[in-house]
CSV table of C-alpha atoms in Angstrom, one decimal:
chain,number,residue,atom,x,y,z
B,1,MET,CA,6.2,4.4,-11.9
B,2,PHE,CA,9.6,3.3,-10.7
B,3,PHE,CA,11.6,5.1,-8.1
B,4,THR,CA,14.8,4.7,-6.3
B,5,LEU,CA,15.4,6.3,-2.9
B,6,ASN,CA,18.8,6.9,-1.3
B,7,ALA,CA,18.0,5.6,2.2
B,8,VAL,CA,21.4,5.4,3.8
B,9,LYS,CA,24.8,6.3,2.3
B,10,GLY,CA,25.5,3.6,-0.3
B,11,MET,CA,22.1,1.9,0.1
B,12,THR,CA,19.1,2.2,-2.3
B,13,VAL,CA,15.6,1.1,-1.7
B,14,LYS,CA,13.6,0.1,-4.8
B,15,MET,CA,9.8,-0.1,-5.1
B,16,ASN,CA,7.7,-0.1,-8.2
B,17,ILE,CA,4.2,1.4,-8.0
B,18,ASN,CA,2.0,0.9,-11.0
B,19,LYS,CA,-1.2,3.0,-10.8
B,20,ILE,CA,-4.3,2.1,-12.8
B,21,ARG,CA,-7.2,4.5,-12.7
B,22,ASP,CA,-10.6,3.4,-14.1
B,23,ASN,CA,-13.2,6.1,-13.3
B,24,GLU,CA,-13.7,5.9,-9.6
B,25,THR,CA,-11.5,2.9,-9.0
B,26,LEU,CA,-7.7,3.2,-8.3
B,27,THR,CA,-5.6,0.1,-8.4
B,28,MET,CA,-2.0,0.3,-7.0
B,29,GLU,CA,0.2,-2.6,-7.9
B,30,LEU,CA,3.1,-2.6,-5.5
B,31,ASN,CA,6.4,-4.4,-6.1
B,32,GLY,CA,9.2,-4.6,-3.6
B,33,ARG,CA,9.4,-3.8,0.1
B,34,LEU,CA,6.9,-1.6,1.9
B,35,ASP,CA,9.3,-0.1,4.4
B,36,THR,CA,10.0,3.2,6.0
B,37,MET,CA,11.6,4.8,2.9
B,38,SER,CA,9.2,3.4,0.3
B,39,THR,CA,6.1,4.3,2.2
B,40,MET,CA,6.9,7.9,2.0
B,41,LYS,CA,6.6,7.7,-1.8
B,42,LEU,CA,3.4,5.6,-1.5
B,43,GLU,CA,1.8,8.1,0.8
B,44,ALA,CA,2.7,10.9,-1.5
B,45,GLU,CA,1.2,9.1,-4.5
B,46,LEU,CA,-2.0,8.3,-2.5
B,47,LYS,CA,-2.5,11.9,-1.6
B,48,LYS,CA,-2.2,12.9,-5.2
B,49,GLU,CA,-4.6,10.2,-6.5
B,50,ILE,CA,-7.2,9.5,-3.8
B,51,THR,CA,-9.6,12.4,-4.5
B,52,GLY,CA,-12.8,11.0,-6.1
B,53,VAL,CA,-11.8,7.4,-5.6
B,54,LYS,CA,-14.7,5.1,-4.5
B,55,THR,CA,-12.7,1.9,-4.7
B,56,LEU,CA,-9.0,1.6,-3.8
B,57,ILE,CA,-7.3,-1.7,-4.5
B,58,PHE,CA,-3.8,-2.6,-3.4
B,59,ASP,CA,-2.3,-5.5,-5.3
B,60,PHE,CA,0.3,-7.1,-3.0
B,61,ALA,CA,1.3,-9.9,-5.3
B,62,ASN,CA,4.9,-8.7,-5.4
B,63,VAL,CA,5.2,-7.2,-1.9
B,64,GLU,CA,7.8,-9.2,0.0
B,65,TYR,CA,7.8,-7.3,3.3
B,66,ILE,CA,5.8,-4.7,5.2
B,67,SER,CA,7.0,-2.6,8.1
B,68,SER,CA,5.1,-0.7,10.8
B,69,ALA,CA,5.4,2.4,8.5
B,70,GLY,CA,3.7,0.4,5.7
B,71,LEU,CA,0.9,-0.6,8.2
B,72,ARG,CA,0.5,3.1,9.1
B,73,VAL,CA,0.0,4.1,5.5
B,74,LEU,CA,-2.6,1.4,5.0
B,75,LEU,CA,-4.4,2.5,8.1
B,76,LEU,CA,-4.5,6.1,6.9
B,77,ALA,CA,-5.8,5.0,3.5
B,78,GLN,CA,-8.4,2.8,5.2
B,79,LYS,CA,-9.7,5.8,7.2
B,80,VAL,CA,-10.0,7.9,4.1
B,81,MET,CA,-11.7,5.1,2.2
B,82,ASN,CA,-14.2,4.5,5.1
B,83,ARG,CA,-15.5,8.0,4.3
B,84,GLN,CA,-15.5,7.8,0.5
B,85,GLY,CA,-15.8,4.1,-0.5
B,86,LYS,CA,-14.0,0.9,0.1
B,87,MET,CA,-10.4,-0.4,0.2
B,88,VAL,CA,-9.3,-3.9,-0.7
B,89,LEU,CA,-6.0,-5.7,-0.6
B,90,ARG,CA,-5.4,-8.5,-3.1
B,91,ASN,CA,-2.8,-11.2,-3.6
B,92,VAL,CA,-1.2,-10.9,-0.2
B,93,SER,CA,1.7,-13.3,0.4
B,94,ARG,CA,1.8,-15.6,3.4
B,95,ALA,CA,4.6,-13.7,5.0
B,96,VAL,CA,2.8,-10.4,4.7
B,97,MET,CA,-0.5,-12.0,5.8
B,98,GLU,CA,1.3,-13.2,9.0
B,99,VAL,CA,2.1,-9.6,9.8
B,100,PHE,CA,-1.5,-8.6,9.2
B,101,GLU,CA,-2.7,-11.4,11.5
B,102,PHE,CA,-0.1,-10.7,14.2
B,103,THR,CA,-1.0,-7.0,14.3
B,104,GLU,CA,-4.7,-7.8,13.9
B,105,PHE,CA,-4.8,-5.6,10.8
B,106,SER,CA,-6.5,-8.6,9.2
B,107,ASP,CA,-9.6,-7.7,11.4
B,108,ILE,CA,-9.8,-4.1,10.0
B,109,LEU,CA,-8.7,-4.5,6.4
B,110,THR,CA,-10.6,-6.2,3.6
B,111,ILE,CA,-8.1,-8.9,2.3
B,112,GLU,CA,-9.1,-11.0,-0.7
């Protein structure tokens, strides 16, 4: 799924979310910036898809940036998955990993 949001007059934010559902496993491949605007769409997609999911995988191979809003969505997803299964982040770039380490999210998220 590709979407474009009009964040500020004349500015667009682009993020690609590719969802792959295999029984009780949901993989979300993210491409772009996980910032204030794009996390609104990610959160909406998660709410639609997370029912019945036992394993939630985020593929961060093409995520170049994560904001505090992105961290908030990951924390909310982790809380849901603590009740219904497990959540894993894969292919995290060095720049995004530094954010996880600085905020100590690396201590609460499973990062492969």
